[in-house]
Coordinates of C-alpha atoms in Angstrom, one line a residue:
X21 CA 0.0 0.0 0.0
X22 CA 1.5 3.4 -0.9
X23 CA 1.7 6.3 1.5
X24 CA -1.3 8.2 0.0
X25 CA -3.6 5.2 0.2
X26 CA -2.5 4.6 3.8
X27 CA -3.1 8.2 4.7
X28 CA -6.6 8.0 3.2
X29 CA -7.4 4.9 5.4
X30 CA -6.0 6.9 8.4
X31 CA -8.3 9.8 7.6
X32 CA -11.4 7.6 7.3
X33 CA -10.6 5.7 10.5
X34 CA -9.9 8.8 12.5
X35 CA -13.0 10.5 11.2
X36 CA -15.2 7.5 12.0
X37 CA -13.8 7.2 15.5
X38 CA -14.2 11.0 16.1
X39 CA -17.8 11.1 14.9
X40 CA -18.7 7.9 16.7
X41 CA -17.7 9.6 19.9
X42 CA -19.4 12.9 19.3
X43 CA -19.3 16.0 17.0
X44 CA -16.9 18.6 15.8
X45 CA -15.0 20.9 18.2
X46 CA -16.0 24.5 17.7
X47 CA -13.0 26.8 17.2
X48 CA -12.7 30.5 16.6
X49 CA -11.0 29.7 13.3
X50 CA -14.3 28.0 12.1
X51 CA -16.2 31.1 13.2
X52 CA -13.9 33.3 11.2
X53 CA -14.2 31.0 8.2
X54 CA -18.0 31.1 8.2
X55 CA -17.9 34.9 8.2
X56 CA -16.4 34.9 4.7
X57 CA -19.5 33.1 3.3
X58 CA -21.6 35.7 1.3
X59 CA -24.7 37.0 3.0
X60 CA -27.9 38.4 1.7
X61 CA -29.9 36.2 -0.7
X62 CA -30.2 32.5 0.2
X63 CA -27.5 30.5 -1.6
X64 CA -26.9 26.8 -2.4
X65 CA -23.8 25.8 -0.3
X66 CA -21.8 22.5 -0.4
X67 CA -20.0 21.9 2.9
X68 CA -17.1 19.6 2.0
X69 CA -15.9 17.7 5.0
X70 CA -19.3 18.5 6.6
X71 CA -18.8 16.3 9.7
X72 CA -22.0 16.1 11.8
X73 CA -23.1 19.6 10.7
X74 CA -21.5 22.2 13.0
X75 CA -20.7 24.6 10.2
X76 CA -23.8 23.7 8.2
X77 CA -26.1 24.6 11.1
X78 CA -24.6 28.1 11.3
X79 CA -24.8 28.5 7.5
X80 CA -28.4 27.3 7.5
X81 CA -29.2 29.9 10.2
X82 CA -27.8 32.5 7.8
X83 CA -30.6 31.5 5.4
X84 CA -28.5 29.3 3.1
X85 CA -29.5 25.8 1.7
X86 CA -26.7 23.4 2.7
X87 CA -25.7 20.0 1.3
X88 CA -22.7 18.1 2.7
X89 CA -20.2 15.5 1.7
X90 CA -17.8 13.6 4.0
X91 CA -15.5 10.6 4.0
X92 CA -17.1 9.3 7.2
X93 CA -20.4 7.4 7.1
X94 CA -20.6 8.1 10.9
X95 CA -20.6 11.8 10.1
X96 CA -23.1 11.6 7.3
X97 CA -25.5 9.6 9.4
X98 CA -25.5 12.4 12.1
X99 CA -25.5 15.1 9.4
X100 CA -28.7 13.8 8.0
X101 CA -30.3 13.4 11.5
X102 CA -29.7 17.1 11.8
X103 CA -31.9 17.7 8.8
X104 CA -29.4 18.0 6.0
X105 CA -28.8 16.1 2.8
X106 CA -25.4 14.4 2.8
X107 CA -23.3 12.0 0.8
X108 CA -20.4 9.8 1.8
X109 CA -17.7 10.1 -0.7
X110 CA -13.9 9.9 -1.1
X111 CA -13.4 13.3 -2.7
X112 CA -10.0 12.3 -4.0
X113 CA -12.1 10.6 -6.8
X114 CA -14.3 13.6 -7.5
X115 CA -17.3 15.3 -6.1
X116 CA -20.6 13.5 -6.7
X117 CA -22.5 16.5 -8.1
X118 CA -23.3 18.0 -11.5
X119 CA -21.5 21.0 -13.0
X120 CA -22.7 24.4 -11.8
X121 CA -24.8 23.1 -8.9
X122 CA -23.7 25.4 -6.1
X123 CA -23.2 29.1 -5.3
X124 CA -20.7 28.4 -2.6
X125 CA -18.2 25.7 -1.8
X126 CA -17.2 25.7 1.9
X127 CA -14.3 23.5 3.0
X128 CA -13.0 24.0 6.5
X129 CA -9.6 22.3 7.0
X130 CA -10.1 19.8 4.2
X131 CA -7.6 20.7 1.4
X132 CA -4.6 19.5 3.5
X133 CA -6.1 16.0 3.5
X134 CA -6.2 15.8 -0.3
X135 CA -3.3 14.3 -2.2
X136 CA -4.0 16.2 -5.5
X137 CA -4.6 19.9 -4.6
X138 CA -5.1 20.9 -8.2
X139 CA -7.7 18.2 -8.8
X140 CA -9.6 19.2 -5.7
X141 CA -9.7 22.9 -6.5
X142 CA -10.8 22.2 -10.1
X143 CA -13.6 19.9 -8.9
X144 CA -14.7 22.7 -6.6
X145 CA -14.6 25.1 -9.5
X146 CA -16.6 22.6 -11.7
X147 CA -19.5 22.4 -9.4
X148 CA -19.7 26.1 -8.8
X149 CA -21.9 28.4 -10.8
X150 CA -20.3 31.2 -12.7
X151 CA -19.3 33.8 -10.3
X152 CA -19.6 31.4 -7.3
X153 CA -17.4 31.5 -4.3
X154 CA -15.0 29.1 -2.6
X155 CA -14.3 29.6 1.1
X156 CA -11.7 27.3 2.7
X157 CA -9.4 27.2 5.6
X158 CA -6.1 25.3 6.2
X159 CA -3.3 25.3 8.7
X160 CA -0.5 27.7 7.9
X161 CA 2.7 25.6 7.8
X162 CA 4.9 28.6 8.2
X163 CA 3.3 29.5 11.6
X164 CA 5.8 30.5 14.2
X165 CA 5.0 27.5 16.4
X166 CA 5.9 25.1 13.5
X167 CA 9.1 27.1 13.0
X168 CA 10.0 26.4 16.6
X169 CA 9.2 22.7 16.1
X170 CA 11.4 22.7 13.0
X171 CA 14.3 24.2 15.0
X172 CA 13.9 21.4 17.5
X173 CA 14.1 18.8 14.6
X174 CA 10.3 18.0 14.3
X175 CA 8.7 17.8 10.8
X176 CA 5.2 19.1 10.0
X177 CA 3.9 15.6 9.6
X178 CA 5.0 14.9 13.2
X179 CA 3.2 17.8 14.7
X180 CA 0.1 18.2 12.6
X181 CA -2.9 15.9 12.1
X182 CA -1.7 12.4 11.1
X183 CA -3.9 12.5 8.0
X184 CA -2.4 15.7 6.5
X185 CA -0.9 15.1 3.0
X186 CA -0.2 18.6 1.9
X187 CA 1.2 21.7 3.7
X188 CA 0.5 25.3 2.8
X189 CA 1.8 28.8 3.2
X190 CA -0.1 32.0 2.4
X191 CA 1.8 32.2 -0.9
X192 CA 1.3 28.5 -2.0
X193 CA -2.5 28.4 -1.2
X194 CA -3.0 31.6 -3.1
X195 CA -1.1 30.4 -6.1
X196 CA -2.8 27.0 -6.2
X197 CA -6.3 28.7 -6.1
X198 CA -5.4 31.1 -8.9
X199 CA -3.9 28.3 -11.0
X200 CA -7.2 26.4 -10.7
X201 CA -9.1 29.2 -12.3
X202 CA -10.2 31.4 -9.5
X203 CA -9.8 35.2 -9.1
X204 CA -10.5 37.8 -6.4
X205 CA -8.4 35.7 -4.1
X206 CA -8.1 37.0 -0.5
X207 CA -6.2 35.2 2.2
X208 CA -7.3 36.2 5.7
X209 CA -6.3 34.4 8.9
X210 CA -6.6 33.6 12.5
X211 CA -3.5 35.2 14.0
X212 CA -2.3 33.5 17.2
X213 CA 0.1 35.5 19.3
X214 CA 0.4 33.4 22.5
X215 CA -0.2 29.7 23.4
X216 CA -0.1 28.4 26.9
X217 CA -0.5 24.8 27.9
X218 CA -3.3 23.8 30.2
X219 CA -0.8 22.8 32.9
X220 CA -0.5 26.6 33.5
X221 CA -4.2 26.9 34.2
X222 CA -3.3 28.4 37.6
X223 CA -2.6 31.5 35.5
X224 CA -6.2 31.5 34.2
X225 CA -7.2 34.8 35.9
X226 CA -4.2 36.6 34.4
X227 CA -4.7 35.0 31.0
X228 CA -8.4 36.1 30.9
X229 CA -7.3 39.6 31.7
X230 CA -5.2 39.7 28.5
X231 CA -8.0 38.2 26.4
X232 CA -6.9 34.6 26.3
X233 CA -9.4 31.9 25.4
X234 CA -9.4 28.1 25.8
X235 CA -9.5 25.6 23.0
X236 CA -9.2 21.8 22.6
X237 CA -6.4 20.2 20.7
X238 CA -7.4 17.7 18.1
X239 CA -4.6 15.2 18.6
X240 CA -4.5 15.1 22.4
X241 CA -8.0 16.3 23.4
X242 CA -6.2 18.5 26.0
X243 CA -7.0 22.2 26.4
X244 CA -4.7 25.2 25.9
X245 CA -5.0 28.9 26.3
X246 CA -4.4 31.2 23.4
X247 CA -4.4 34.9 22.5
X248 CA -5.6 35.3 18.9
X249 CA -7.8 37.3 16.6
X250 CA -9.1 37.6 13.0
X251 CA -6.9 39.3 10.5
X252 CA -8.3 40.3 7.1
X253 CA -4.9 39.9 5.5
X254 CA -2.8 36.9 6.7
X255 CA 0.7 37.4 8.1
X256 CA 2.8 34.3 7.3
X257 CA 4.5 34.4 10.7
X258 CA 1.5 35.0 13.1
X259 CA -1.2 33.1 11.2
X260 CA -2.0 29.6 12.5
X261 CA -5.0 29.2 10.2
X262 CA -5.2 30.6 6.6
X263 CA -8.8 31.5 5.6
X264 CA -9.2 31.9 1.8
X265 CA -12.1 33.1 -0.3
X266 CA -12.1 33.4 -4.1
X267 CA -14.5 33.7 -7.0
X268 CA -14.9 31.4 -10.0
X269 CA -14.0 33.3 -13.1

């Protein structure tokens, strides 16, 4: 079995285990990503990597019509119980929808799990109507924390999600999106200025005073404190999550 096929199996196994236990973990980065979805008239949205419907529920509350697709059958079952239409699919093989079906493609932290970035973005473009919008987020692999890990001899594959196949910077995600036929590309971000492990929770009062919030790590399920905020233009050093929006030409 090659490395990509093995990683796909890892992604499906981890996703099934995650959604069997519960639902997605809300993060400020997801909140910021949802804010880039156009508002106003109701739109047809495809939520790629929809999970059990955390993002879709918020998008539906904005008035949009949301469909979903996910590699995990556990996720799709719960997604449909939440009142959405979903499909289980390995999107490495294409999206199971006709051309020009949706106004918005929404993909929160999905593209890094896809072996062929160009194919994924062209599939997203194919199912978008002319002038449609793609909104996606992905870890910023030039984030200052990853630079510290690199200085300590750790690779990105060792410190990020074990199912990640591709790693992006602000420059590379912008270029890939433009090369796939999108324009009006903007790369916003969640900037993260301070991270404090939960073992220092005795400093919680002080951390709250400086605006720190708690969040749960995916890999360890432990909590940490962070000082962060939304940035309309990503800085490659401070951004932990890149948040991109672009228009189909």
